Each structure stands twice: as structure tokens, then as C-alpha cells.
């Protein structure tokens, strides 16, 4: 009876995950979908605690420990995610992803010890060993990689290109495969050190694989690590013959992979390219080949305000600078002021603007910008021709014409927002420093472009003040 | 070698593989229709769902011998980390989506 209820709970859990993901893909049902999945998860967890039966039909024990750990995790997790700023969301997701990876890693370590202790009575099963070893390896890579991604996004770890990084990664990878074969195949059963060798090499691989990856690729990496953790969780499902872990893990694994590929497509780069980390290397080359690009011109606040007030249509292109300055609300205010003056205001959202896909949408949604005003890249480009003023707020690489014109550029081929089709391009930046990907942007030196320096929020506030006086 | 043959003659392997294959297609099917606006919440939601790995942590913890302190400690940590993944993931996602639904009401 208990086992039936347990299996039924797992079935319901799996269904809520599928339905939840499905509902997450529509704006109207997204929130309900998330809550539904959370409900299914709670059910599956509680059912496991009370109804799971081990080998000799033995219920679980150590309840105090389990509930203490659940309580700590719930309190810390809730507080951390309630407090985090909207701008810091990507690194938070990366951090939680790392926690999941570490969890999978720890499970495998304990299970490995368990297998080794009982090796006399229970001969090692190749299937079980494969699952334990791969679950640990993928969990470890995901954990180490996510921690580096987290550190890079919050600025505590700098981009670093390791000389011969590709060769090292390749050697590590080859070493890992060899070790996995030796351990799984049971060729050296008396050497548990090999198992921990996989752990160490895996962690190293995770670190080295994320380390050289430049900022523009960070969303792709987080998405990829996300699907890694999904696969690690699925190995847990194999280990415990647990259907809900299997469906949950694989769903995330495949969904995450598709999301990763979609993001790669948006940047016109192959996943292989991202994985080998060649972006970091190419970046250094491009920076060295800097050519003199001439002068840029500045525009005053007053002129900007006049230009916008007498425009018919304005497209705002937000980027990470907007997020850093926390200027989303001010931006929405500017939109309203312009609307009152009869100016049509739209937003052009590049799929990889910011630090995560959809980052800008979340940010602008926070400021109550209507959903219909957010144009996807193709629609925005179609509308660019009839636009009088394009205001770029802290975006850089997503409007860089080098992506279209310069085959030597590392971002060559990436679709961009074609802002030069509009009459005027006003670029707000804090300084002339290149963007997160470290590439010079020729757009700033083009005849149609004018620079408006300053912190996005302060500039927007002054702009609103100017406009209100007109 | 026998162990490997066992793996391929065991019906459980095929049952689990069926779930895997179907889940892969389901994941692809579900995701490919997501508008890019929802990519971040979706990634975050998927992130919370793989927190299902916590079930493994609970099983490890619940089966550890009361005198095996290393297993207890590792299991305890695993349950905390898994909970962080699940709770943090769902709460962060809800916060993001809250902003979408707020303006829908207006």
C-alpha cells in the first residue's frame, strides 16, 4: 500500500514537472506552472521521507537530521532569493545550480563508499558503478563550473586566458575518460583513490572550462551547466530506480540543452566553440588588432531631449548597463513622459542582451513596461527604418556592426540590432570602455551616432527633467 | 563481463531507458515553443526542477548508519544543498514571474 502511494506520488510529481515546464512557456500561465512544479516537488519529497522502503523493506531513519537539513536549506534559500536584487538574478541561478550539482556529487560519494564496504557480500554491478561514477563526475563539473560562473558574474573572478588551456582541457578530458573506464570496468578494484581522482580532475575540468569563457558567453554556460545538473540528477534516478528523479533530471537535461543551442544560434556560434572556450582566445587577438577609429561626437542632454521630444518613434535598446544602474523604473518613466508628448516608444530586445536570455525582459517587466512594447530582435529590426531616434542604454556588443562587417571579429556572424537604419543613434555609456566581450565598437564612431556619457539612471533622470520643461 | 551482460538483460534497464528517451523528446518539445521573454524564468524554473536530486540525498541520509558519521555529515550537507536548489530555485522563479503577472492585472 505504502509503495503504491509512493509510486503514485512520483507519477504525480513527474506530471507536474512536465505540465509546469509547459505552463512556464506561456506568459499567462507561467507563474501557476512554477507553483505547480513546486507542489509536485513537495509531494515527491514528503512521500520519499515517509514512504520510501529500503532493501529489507526498512523505512528511512535519521528523521531529525533530515528535517534539520530541510529546515536550514528552506530558510537560507528563501531569505537569499527574496533578498537578491533583480540584477543579481543570473548569478543566483548559477549559485543554486551549483548547489544541485554538489548535492549529486555528495550522493555519489556516499553511495560509492557504501558499495565498497559491501563488496564482499554484494559484487559490484557495472551498471550501478557507471551511474555512481558518472553522476559524481557530472555533478562535480557542474558544481565547480557554476561556482566559477557565479564568481565571474558578481565580479570577484576575472576573465583569465590560460596559456595552452585547450590542450590542458583536452588532456583532462582524456584522463577523465580513462579513469572512468578503469573504475567502472573494475580493473583496479583495490584503488578507491582512482574514484577520488575523478572527483579532483572533474572539479579541475569544471573550473578550467568556465574560466576563460568571456562575458557574452556566460548565459550559454549557465544554461549548459543547468542541463548538466539535470543529467546528474537523472543518474540519481537510475541509481535508486526512481522515476521522478529520472523524468525531472532528463527533462531539465534536454530542455537545458535546447535552450543552450537556441542561445548559441542567437549568437551564431557553435556549441563546440563555446565548449573549447575559443572565444577567450579569439578575444585577445582582436584586442591586439585594434585600429585607430577616429573621433566620436558627444551630445548634450538638452539636445537629446529635443531630439526625442520631436521624434515620431523612439526605440530604446537596453543592455547590461541599464541593469547595473538599476534604471529600469526611470526608463519606464521616460517612456511615459515621451508618450504624453505623442512619441511612440518601443523597446528592442536582443536575445542575449544582459547576462541571461530574457534578462532585459525580466528587468523591464519589473518596471511595469507593457509586454507588447518589448520587440524581439527581428521585429525591432523591421521597425528600425521608420524610427527617428534609437536610444541605447548600456548595451554594446548586441549593436556592434563588426558582427556584420568584420570577419576577423570574434562576434562576426552574430545577429545584431541594426540601429543604423534609424535617423539618429544616441548611445548612453559610462565611458568609452569596450563592452563585456572586450571588443571595440565601431558604431560609436559612425556619423549617425552620438555619445551621451554618464550613469544610465542619472542620465535618464536628467533627461526626464529636461523633457518635462519643454 | 557478466555484470555488463546482466545490465543488458535486465528489464529495468529498458524500462528506465524508455523513460529517458521519452523525457528527452518531451523536454525538446516543451522548450522549443518558449518566447525569448520567458527564457530567464524558464531556465530558473528548470534549475529548480533538477533540485529533485534532493530525493537521492534524503534516501542517502535516511539509510546512513547512525554511527557512520562521515556518511551522516555528507548526507546532511547534500540535503541542505538540495533544499537550497529546490527552494531557492522556485522562489527566485516566482519572484521573476510575479513581475509579469502584476502588470497583467492592470
Coordinates of C-alpha atoms in Angstrom, one line a residue:
Chain A
X1 CA 0.0 0.0 0.0
X2 CA 2.7 2.4 1.0
X3 CA 4.7 1.6 -2.0
X4 CA 1.7 2.2 -4.2
X5 CA 1.1 5.7 -2.7
X6 CA 4.9 6.4 -3.1
X7 CA 4.8 5.5 -6.8
X8 CA 1.6 7.4 -7.3
X9 CA 3.2 10.5 -5.7
X10 CA 6.2 10.1 -8.0
X11 CA 3.9 9.8 -11.0
X12 CA 2.1 13.0 -9.9
X13 CA 5.5 14.6 -9.4
X14 CA 6.6 13.8 -12.9
X15 CA 3.4 15.1 -14.4
X16 CA 3.6 18.4 -12.5
X17 CA 7.2 18.8 -13.8
X18 CA 6.1 18.3 -17.4
X19 CA 3.0 20.5 -17.0
X20 CA 5.0 23.1 -15.1
X21 CA 7.6 23.4 -17.8
X22 CA 4.8 23.6 -20.4
X23 CA 3.0 26.3 -18.5
X24 CA 6.3 28.2 -17.9
X25 CA 6.4 28.7 -21.7
X26 CA 3.3 31.0 -21.8
X27 CA 3.3 34.3 -20.0
X28 CA -0.2 33.9 -18.7
X29 CA 0.3 30.5 -17.1
X30 CA 4.0 30.7 -16.2
X31 CA 3.6 31.6 -12.5
X32 CA 1.0 28.8 -12.0
X33 CA 3.3 26.4 -13.8
X34 CA 6.1 27.2 -11.4
X35 CA 3.9 26.8 -8.4
X36 CA 2.5 23.5 -9.8
X37 CA 6.0 22.1 -10.2
X38 CA 6.9 23.3 -6.7
X39 CA 3.8 21.5 -5.4
X40 CA 4.8 18.3 -7.2
X41 CA 8.3 18.5 -5.8
X42 CA 7.0 18.9 -2.2
X43 CA 4.8 15.9 -2.6
X44 CA 7.6 13.8 -4.0
X45 CA 9.9 14.9 -1.2
X46 CA 7.4 14.2 1.6
X47 CA 6.4 10.9 0.1
X48 CA 10.1 9.8 -0.1
X49 CA 10.6 10.8 3.6
X50 CA 7.7 8.8 4.9
X51 CA 7.0 6.0 2.5
X52 CA 10.4 5.0 1.0
X53 CA 11.4 1.5 1.8
X54 CA 15.0 0.2 1.5
X55 CA 16.3 -3.2 0.7
X56 CA 14.8 -5.2 3.6
X57 CA 11.6 -3.2 3.5
X58 CA 13.1 -0.9 6.1
X59 CA 11.8 2.7 6.4
X60 CA 14.2 5.6 6.4
X61 CA 15.7 6.8 9.7
X62 CA 17.7 9.8 10.9
X63 CA 14.5 11.9 10.7
X64 CA 15.8 14.6 12.9
X65 CA 18.8 15.1 10.7
X66 CA 16.7 15.1 7.6
X67 CA 14.2 17.7 8.9
X68 CA 17.0 19.8 10.3
X69 CA 18.7 19.9 6.9
X70 CA 15.5 20.7 5.1
X71 CA 14.7 23.5 7.6
X72 CA 18.1 25.1 7.2
X73 CA 18.0 24.8 3.4
X74 CA 14.5 26.2 3.2
X75 CA 15.2 29.2 5.5
X76 CA 18.5 30.1 3.9
X77 CA 17.2 29.5 0.3
X78 CA 14.1 31.6 0.9
X79 CA 15.9 34.5 2.5
X80 CA 18.6 34.5 -0.1
X81 CA 16.2 34.5 -3.0
X82 CA 13.9 37.1 -1.5
X83 CA 16.7 39.5 -0.9
X84 CA 18.6 39.2 -4.1
X85 CA 18.4 42.2 -6.5
X86 CA 16.9 41.7 -9.9
X87 CA 20.3 42.5 -11.4
X88 CA 21.9 39.7 -9.5
X89 CA 19.4 37.1 -10.6
X90 CA 21.8 35.4 -13.1
X91 CA 24.4 34.7 -10.5
X92 CA 21.8 33.5 -8.1
X93 CA 20.6 30.9 -10.6
X94 CA 24.2 29.9 -11.2
X95 CA 24.7 29.5 -7.4
X96 CA 21.6 27.4 -6.9
X97 CA 22.6 25.3 -9.9
X98 CA 26.0 24.6 -8.3
X99 CA 24.2 23.5 -5.1
X100 CA 22.3 20.9 -7.1
X101 CA 25.5 19.7 -8.7
X102 CA 27.2 19.4 -5.3
X103 CA 24.2 17.5 -4.0
X104 CA 24.5 14.9 -6.8
X105 CA 28.3 14.7 -6.1
X106 CA 27.9 14.0 -2.4
X107 CA 25.2 11.4 -3.0
X108 CA 27.6 9.5 -5.3
X109 CA 30.4 9.7 -2.8
X110 CA 28.3 8.2 -0.1
X111 CA 27.0 5.5 -2.4
X112 CA 30.5 4.7 -3.6
X113 CA 31.7 4.1 0.0
X114 CA 28.6 2.0 0.6
X115 CA 29.3 -0.2 -2.5
X116 CA 32.9 -0.6 -1.4
X117 CA 32.1 -1.5 2.1
X118 CA 29.7 -4.3 1.0
X119 CA 31.9 -5.5 -1.8
X120 CA 32.3 -8.9 -0.1
X121 CA 28.6 -9.7 0.1
X122 CA 27.3 -7.8 -2.9
X123 CA 29.5 -8.0 -6.0
X124 CA 29.9 -4.7 -7.8
X125 CA 27.4 -4.2 -10.6
X126 CA 28.8 -2.4 -13.7
X127 CA 25.5 -0.5 -14.2
X128 CA 25.4 0.8 -10.6
X129 CA 29.1 1.8 -10.8
X130 CA 28.6 3.6 -14.1
X131 CA 25.7 5.5 -12.7
X132 CA 27.6 6.4 -9.4
X133 CA 30.8 7.5 -11.2
X134 CA 29.1 9.5 -14.0
X135 CA 26.6 11.1 -11.5
X136 CA 29.5 12.2 -9.4
X137 CA 31.6 13.4 -12.3
X138 CA 28.8 15.5 -13.9
X139 CA 27.7 16.8 -10.6
X140 CA 31.3 17.9 -9.8
X141 CA 31.9 19.6 -13.1
X142 CA 28.5 21.4 -12.8
X143 CA 29.3 22.4 -9.2
X144 CA 32.8 23.7 -9.9
X145 CA 31.8 25.4 -13.1
X146 CA 28.8 27.1 -11.6
X147 CA 30.8 28.4 -8.7
X148 CA 33.3 30.0 -11.2
X149 CA 30.4 31.3 -13.3
X150 CA 28.9 32.8 -10.1
X151 CA 32.2 34.4 -9.2
X152 CA 32.6 35.8 -12.6
X153 CA 29.2 37.3 -12.8
X154 CA 29.5 39.0 -9.4
X155 CA 32.9 40.3 -10.4
X156 CA 35.0 38.5 -7.9
X157 CA 36.7 36.3 -10.5
X158 CA 38.2 38.0 -13.6
X159 CA 38.4 36.5 -17.0
X160 CA 41.6 34.7 -17.5
X161 CA 43.0 33.0 -20.5
X162 CA 45.2 30.1 -19.5
X163 CA 48.1 29.5 -21.9
X164 CA 47.5 26.2 -23.6
X165 CA 44.1 26.0 -22.0
X166 CA 42.6 24.0 -24.8
X167 CA 45.4 21.3 -24.6
X168 CA 45.0 21.1 -20.8
X169 CA 41.3 20.7 -21.1
X170 CA 41.7 18.0 -23.7
X171 CA 44.3 16.2 -21.5
X172 CA 42.0 16.4 -18.5
X173 CA 39.1 15.1 -20.6
X174 CA 41.2 12.2 -21.8
X175 CA 42.4 11.5 -18.3
X176 CA 38.8 11.5 -17.0
X177 CA 37.6 9.0 -19.6
X178 CA 40.5 6.7 -18.8
X179 CA 39.8 6.9 -15.1
X180 CA 36.1 6.3 -15.6
X181 CA 36.8 3.2 -17.7
X182 CA 39.2 1.8 -15.1
X183 CA 36.9 2.4 -12.1
X184 CA 33.6 1.3 -13.9
X185 CA 35.3 -1.7 -15.5
X186 CA 36.6 -2.8 -12.1
X187 CA 40.1 -3.1 -13.4
X188 CA 41.7 -1.9 -10.2
X189 CA 39.1 -2.6 -7.5
X190 CA 41.6 -2.0 -4.7
X191 CA 42.3 1.5 -5.6
X192 CA 39.5 3.8 -4.3
X193 CA 41.9 6.7 -4.8
X194 CA 41.1 6.5 -8.5
X195 CA 37.5 7.3 -7.7
X196 CA 38.5 10.4 -5.8
X197 CA 40.9 11.1 -8.7
X198 CA 37.9 11.5 -10.9
X199 CA 36.4 13.9 -8.3
X200 CA 39.5 16.1 -8.4
X201 CA 40.0 16.0 -12.2
X202 CA 36.3 16.7 -12.6
X203 CA 36.4 19.8 -10.4
X204 CA 39.5 21.0 -12.2
X205 CA 37.8 20.5 -15.5
X206 CA 34.8 22.4 -14.4
X207 CA 37.0 25.3 -13.3
X208 CA 39.2 25.4 -16.3
X209 CA 36.3 25.1 -18.7
X210 CA 34.4 28.1 -17.4
X211 CA 37.5 30.2 -16.5
X212 CA 38.4 31.5 -20.0
X213 CA 34.9 32.0 -21.2
X214 CA 34.1 35.6 -21.9
X215 CA 31.1 37.5 -20.6
X216 CA 29.0 37.3 -23.7
X217 CA 29.0 33.5 -23.4
X218 CA 28.1 33.4 -19.8
X219 CA 24.3 32.8 -20.4
X220 CA 25.2 29.9 -22.6
X221 CA 27.5 28.4 -20.0
X222 CA 24.9 28.8 -17.2
X223 CA 22.3 27.1 -19.4
X224 CA 24.7 24.3 -20.2
X225 CA 25.7 23.7 -16.6
X226 CA 22.0 23.7 -15.8
X227 CA 21.4 20.9 -18.1
X228 CA 24.5 19.1 -16.7
X229 CA 23.0 19.2 -13.2
X230 CA 19.8 17.8 -14.7
X231 CA 21.7 14.8 -16.1
X232 CA 23.5 14.3 -12.8
X233 CA 20.1 14.2 -11.1
X234 CA 18.9 11.7 -13.7
X235 CA 21.8 9.4 -12.8
X236 CA 20.5 9.5 -9.3
X237 CA 17.2 8.3 -10.8
X238 CA 18.9 5.3 -12.3
X239 CA 20.7 4.6 -9.0
X240 CA 17.5 4.5 -6.9
X241 CA 15.3 3.2 -9.7
X242 CA 13.4 6.4 -9.1
X243 CA 11.1 7.6 -11.9
X244 CA 10.6 11.2 -10.7
X245 CA 14.3 11.9 -10.4
X246 CA 14.7 10.4 -13.9
X247 CA 12.0 12.4 -15.6
X248 CA 12.8 15.6 -13.7
X249 CA 16.5 15.3 -14.4
X250 CA 16.2 14.3 -18.1
X251 CA 13.6 16.9 -18.8
X252 CA 15.9 19.6 -17.5
X253 CA 18.8 18.0 -19.3
X254 CA 17.1 18.1 -22.7
X255 CA 15.3 21.3 -22.2
X256 CA 18.5 23.0 -21.0
X257 CA 20.4 21.6 -24.0
X258 CA 17.8 23.0 -26.4
X259 CA 17.9 26.4 -24.6
X260 CA 21.7 26.4 -24.8
X261 CA 21.5 25.6 -28.6
X262 CA 18.9 28.4 -29.1
X263 CA 21.2 30.8 -27.3
X264 CA 24.2 29.7 -29.4
X265 CA 22.1 30.2 -32.5
X266 CA 21.3 33.7 -31.4
X267 CA 25.0 34.5 -31.2
X268 CA 25.8 32.5 -34.3
X269 CA 28.3 30.4 -32.6
X270 CA 28.5 26.6 -32.4
X271 CA 28.3 24.9 -29.0
X272 CA 31.7 23.3 -29.7
X273 CA 33.2 26.7 -30.0
X274 CA 31.8 27.7 -26.6
X275 CA 32.9 24.4 -25.0
X276 CA 36.5 24.6 -26.1
X277 CA 36.5 28.2 -24.9
X278 CA 38.0 29.6 -28.1
X279 CA 36.1 32.8 -27.5
X280 CA 38.5 33.8 -24.8
X281 CA 41.5 33.2 -27.1
X282 CA 40.0 35.0 -30.1
X283 CA 39.2 37.9 -27.9
X284 CA 42.8 38.5 -27.1
X285 CA 43.7 38.5 -30.8
X286 CA 41.0 41.0 -31.6
X287 CA 42.1 43.4 -28.9
X288 CA 45.6 43.3 -30.2
X289 CA 44.5 44.2 -33.7
X290 CA 42.9 47.5 -32.7
X291 CA 42.9 50.1 -35.3
X292 CA 42.5 53.8 -35.0
X293 CA 38.9 54.5 -35.4
X294 CA 38.9 58.3 -35.3
X295 CA 36.7 60.6 -33.2
X296 CA 33.3 60.2 -31.7
X297 CA 30.9 63.0 -31.0
X298 CA 29.2 63.8 -27.8
X299 CA 25.6 65.0 -27.5
X300 CA 24.3 67.2 -24.6
X301 CA 21.3 66.3 -22.5
X302 CA 19.4 69.2 -23.9
X303 CA 19.9 68.2 -27.5
X304 CA 19.0 64.6 -26.7
X305 CA 15.7 65.8 -25.1
X306 CA 14.9 68.0 -28.0
X307 CA 15.6 65.2 -30.5
X308 CA 13.4 62.8 -28.6
X309 CA 10.6 65.2 -27.9
X310 CA 10.1 65.9 -31.6
X311 CA 10.5 62.4 -32.8
X312 CA 7.6 60.2 -34.0
X313 CA 9.1 57.0 -32.9
X314 CA 11.8 56.1 -30.4
X315 CA 13.3 52.7 -29.9
X316 CA 15.1 52.0 -26.6
X317 CA 17.8 49.3 -26.6
X318 CA 18.5 48.2 -23.1
X319 CA 21.7 46.3 -22.1
X320 CA 23.6 45.3 -19.0
X321 CA 24.4 48.9 -18.2
X322 CA 20.7 49.5 -17.5
X323 CA 20.7 46.6 -15.1
X324 CA 23.8 47.8 -13.3
X325 CA 22.4 51.3 -12.9
X326 CA 19.0 49.9 -11.7
X327 CA 17.5 52.3 -14.2
X328 CA 14.5 50.2 -15.3
X329 CA 11.9 52.3 -13.4
X330 CA 13.4 55.5 -14.6
X331 CA 13.4 54.1 -18.1
X332 CA 9.7 53.4 -17.9
X333 CA 9.1 56.9 -16.6
X334 CA 10.9 58.3 -19.7
X335 CA 8.7 56.2 -21.9
X336 CA 5.6 57.6 -20.2
X337 CA 6.8 61.2 -20.5
X338 CA 7.5 60.7 -24.2
X339 CA 4.1 59.0 -24.7
X340 CA 2.5 62.1 -23.2
X341 CA 4.2 64.1 -25.9
X342 CA 2.8 61.9 -28.6
X343 CA 6.0 60.0 -29.2
X344 CA 5.7 56.2 -29.8
X345 CA 8.2 54.4 -27.6
X346 CA 9.2 50.7 -28.2
X347 CA 12.0 48.5 -26.8
X348 CA 14.3 46.4 -29.0
X349 CA 15.4 43.4 -27.1
X350 CA 18.4 41.4 -28.3
X351 CA 18.1 37.7 -27.2
X352 CA 21.5 37.8 -25.4
X353 CA 21.4 41.4 -24.1
X354 CA 22.4 41.4 -20.4
X355 CA 23.7 38.4 -18.7
X356 CA 21.0 35.8 -19.4
X357 CA 18.5 35.3 -22.2
X358 CA 15.4 37.3 -21.3
X359 CA 17.3 39.2 -18.7
X360 CA 16.1 42.6 -20.1
X361 CA 12.5 41.4 -20.3
X362 CA 12.5 40.4 -16.6
X363 CA 14.1 43.8 -15.7
X364 CA 11.6 45.8 -17.7
X365 CA 8.7 43.7 -16.6
X366 CA 9.7 44.6 -13.0
X367 CA 9.2 48.3 -14.0
X368 CA 5.7 47.5 -15.4
X369 CA 6.7 48.1 -19.0
X370 CA 3.8 46.6 -21.1
X371 CA 4.7 43.3 -22.6
X372 CA 3.6 44.4 -26.1
X373 CA 6.2 47.2 -26.2
X374 CA 9.1 44.7 -26.0
X375 CA 10.0 43.8 -29.5
X376 CA 12.1 40.8 -30.3
X377 CA 15.2 41.4 -32.5
X378 CA 13.6 40.7 -35.9
X379 CA 10.6 42.8 -35.2
X380 CA 12.7 45.6 -33.9
X381 CA 14.9 45.5 -37.0
X382 CA 11.9 45.7 -39.2
X383 CA 10.7 48.8 -37.4
X384 CA 14.2 50.4 -37.3
X385 CA 13.7 52.1 -40.7
X386 CA 10.8 54.3 -39.6
X387 CA 12.4 55.2 -36.3
X388 CA 13.8 58.7 -35.6
X389 CA 15.8 58.1 -32.5
X390 CA 17.4 55.0 -31.1
X391 CA 18.5 55.3 -27.5
X392 CA 21.0 52.6 -26.5
X393 CA 21.2 52.2 -22.7
X394 CA 24.3 50.4 -21.6
X395 CA 24.2 47.9 -24.5
X396 CA 27.3 47.3 -26.6
X397 CA 28.1 44.0 -28.3
X398 CA 24.5 43.5 -29.4
X399 CA 24.6 46.6 -31.6
X400 CA 28.2 46.2 -32.8
X401 CA 28.3 46.5 -36.6
X402 CA 31.5 44.4 -36.6
X403 CA 29.3 41.4 -36.2
X404 CA 28.1 42.0 -39.7
X405 CA 31.1 43.6 -41.4
X406 CA 34.3 42.4 -39.9
X407 CA 35.0 38.7 -40.5
X408 CA 38.0 38.9 -38.1
X409 CA 35.8 39.9 -35.2
X410 CA 35.1 37.2 -32.6
X411 CA 31.4 38.1 -32.8
X412 CA 31.3 38.0 -36.6
X413 CA 28.0 36.5 -37.7
X414 CA 26.1 37.2 -34.6
X415 CA 22.7 38.8 -35.5
X416 CA 22.6 42.4 -34.1
X417 CA 20.1 45.1 -33.7
X418 CA 20.5 47.2 -36.8
X419 CA 20.3 50.6 -35.2
X420 CA 21.9 52.4 -38.1
X421 CA 18.7 52.1 -40.1
X422 CA 17.2 54.8 -37.8
X423 CA 17.8 58.5 -38.2
X424 CA 19.8 59.1 -35.0
X425 CA 21.6 56.8 -32.7
X426 CA 22.2 58.0 -29.1
X427 CA 24.4 55.8 -27.1
X428 CA 24.5 56.1 -23.3
X429 CA 27.6 54.6 -21.7
X430 CA 29.6 55.3 -18.6
X431 CA 32.8 55.6 -20.6
X432 CA 34.4 54.6 -23.9
X433 CA 35.5 51.3 -22.5
X434 CA 34.7 48.3 -24.6
X435 CA 31.8 46.0 -23.7
X436 CA 31.8 42.8 -21.7
X437 CA 33.1 40.8 -24.6
X438 CA 36.1 43.2 -24.8
X439 CA 35.5 44.2 -28.4
X440 CA 35.8 47.7 -29.8
X441 CA 32.6 49.0 -31.2
X442 CA 32.8 50.9 -34.4
X443 CA 29.2 52.1 -34.1
X444 CA 30.4 54.8 -31.7
X445 CA 32.4 56.4 -34.4
X446 CA 29.8 56.3 -37.1
X447 CA 28.3 59.6 -38.5
X448 CA 24.8 58.9 -37.1
X449 CA 26.0 58.1 -33.6
X450 CA 26.3 60.5 -30.7
X451 CA 27.6 59.6 -27.3
X452 CA 25.8 60.5 -24.1
X453 CA 28.1 59.7 -21.2
X454 CA 27.0 59.0 -17.7
X455 CA 25.3 56.5 -15.4
X456 CA 22.1 55.3 -17.1
X457 CA 19.9 56.2 -14.2
X458 CA 21.2 59.7 -13.7
X459 CA 21.2 60.5 -17.4
X460 CA 17.6 59.3 -17.7
X461 CA 16.5 61.3 -14.7
X462 CA 18.0 64.5 -16.1
X463 CA 16.5 63.7 -19.5
X464 CA 13.0 63.4 -17.9
X465 CA 13.6 66.7 -16.1
X466 CA 14.5 68.3 -19.4
X467 CA 11.6 66.8 -21.3
X468 CA 9.1 68.0 -18.6
X469 CA 10.3 71.6 -19.1
X470 CA 9.6 71.5 -22.8
Chain B
X1 CA 31.8 -9.1 -18.2
X2 CA 28.9 -10.9 -16.7
X3 CA 28.0 -7.7 -14.9
X4 CA 27.7 -5.9 -18.3
X5 CA 25.6 -8.7 -19.8
X6 CA 23.3 -8.6 -16.8
X7 CA 22.9 -4.9 -17.4
X8 CA 21.6 -5.6 -20.9
X9 CA 19.3 -8.5 -20.0
X10 CA 17.7 -6.7 -17.1
X11 CA 14.2 -5.4 -17.9
X12 CA 14.6 -2.5 -15.5
X13 CA 17.3 -1.1 -17.8
X14 CA 14.9 -1.0 -20.7
X15 CA 12.1 0.5 -18.6
X16 CA 14.3 3.3 -17.4
X17 CA 15.8 3.9 -20.9
X18 CA 12.2 4.2 -22.2
X19 CA 11.6 7.0 -19.6
X20 CA 14.8 8.6 -20.6
X21 CA 14.1 8.7 -24.3
X22 CA 10.6 9.9 -23.9
X23 CA 11.7 12.6 -21.4
X24 CA 14.3 13.8 -23.9
X25 CA 11.7 14.3 -26.6
X26 CA 9.3 15.8 -24.2
X27 CA 11.9 18.3 -23.0
X28 CA 12.7 19.4 -26.5
X29 CA 9.0 19.6 -27.4
X30 CA 8.1 21.7 -24.4
X31 CA 11.0 24.2 -24.7
X32 CA 11.1 24.9 -28.4
X33 CA 7.9 26.9 -28.1
X34 CA 9.0 29.3 -25.5
X35 CA 9.1 33.0 -26.4
X36 CA 12.5 34.5 -25.5
X37 CA 10.9 36.8 -22.9
X38 CA 10.4 33.8 -20.7
X39 CA 13.9 32.3 -21.2
X40 CA 15.3 33.5 -17.9
X41 CA 12.3 32.4 -15.7
X42 CA 12.3 29.1 -17.7
X43 CA 16.0 28.5 -17.0
X44 CA 15.4 29.3 -13.4
X45 CA 12.3 27.0 -13.2
X46 CA 14.2 24.2 -14.8
X47 CA 17.0 24.9 -12.4
X48 CA 14.6 24.3 -9.5
X49 CA 13.2 21.1 -11.1
X50 CA 16.6 19.4 -11.2
X51 CA 16.7 20.0 -7.5
X52 CA 14.7 16.7 -7.5
X53 CA 18.1 15.3 -6.9
X54 CA 17.3 16.0 -3.2
X55 CA 15.3 12.8 -3.1
X56 CA 18.5 10.9 -3.6
X57 CA 20.1 12.9 -0.8
X58 CA 17.1 12.1 1.5
X59 CA 17.5 8.4 0.7
X60 CA 21.2 8.5 1.4
X61 CA 20.6 10.3 4.7
X62 CA 17.8 8.1 5.8
X63 CA 19.8 4.9 5.1
X64 CA 23.0 6.0 6.7
X65 CA 24.0 4.1 9.8
X66 CA 23.7 6.1 12.9
X67 CA 27.3 5.6 13.8
X68 CA 28.7 6.3 10.3
X69 CA 29.5 10.0 10.9
X70 CA 31.1 10.6 7.5
X71 CA 28.0 9.4 5.6
X72 CA 25.8 11.3 8.0
X73 CA 27.7 14.5 7.5
X74 CA 27.9 14.2 3.7
X75 CA 24.2 13.3 3.6
X76 CA 23.3 16.2 5.8
X77 CA 25.2 18.6 3.6
X78 CA 23.6 17.0 0.5
X79 CA 20.1 17.5 1.9
X80 CA 20.9 21.2 2.7
X81 CA 22.3 21.8 -0.7
X82 CA 19.5 20.1 -2.5
X83 CA 16.9 22.1 -0.5
X84 CA 18.7 25.3 -1.4
X85 CA 18.5 24.3 -5.0
X86 CA 14.7 23.5 -4.8
X87 CA 13.5 26.3 -2.5
X88 CA 15.8 28.9 -3.9
X89 CA 15.1 28.0 -7.5
X90 CA 11.3 28.1 -7.1
X91 CA 11.3 31.3 -5.0
X92 CA 13.5 33.1 -7.5
X93 CA 11.4 32.0 -10.4
X94 CA 8.2 33.1 -8.6
X95 CA 9.7 36.5 -8.0
X96 CA 10.6 36.9 -11.6
X97 CA 7.1 35.8 -12.8
X98 CA 5.4 37.9 -10.2
X99 CA 6.5 40.9 -12.2
X100 CA 5.0 39.6 -15.3
X101 CA 1.6 38.8 -13.8
X102 CA 1.5 42.1 -11.8
X103 CA 1.0 44.2 -14.9
X104 CA -1.4 41.7 -16.5
X105 CA -4.0 42.7 -13.8
X106 CA -3.9 46.3 -14.7

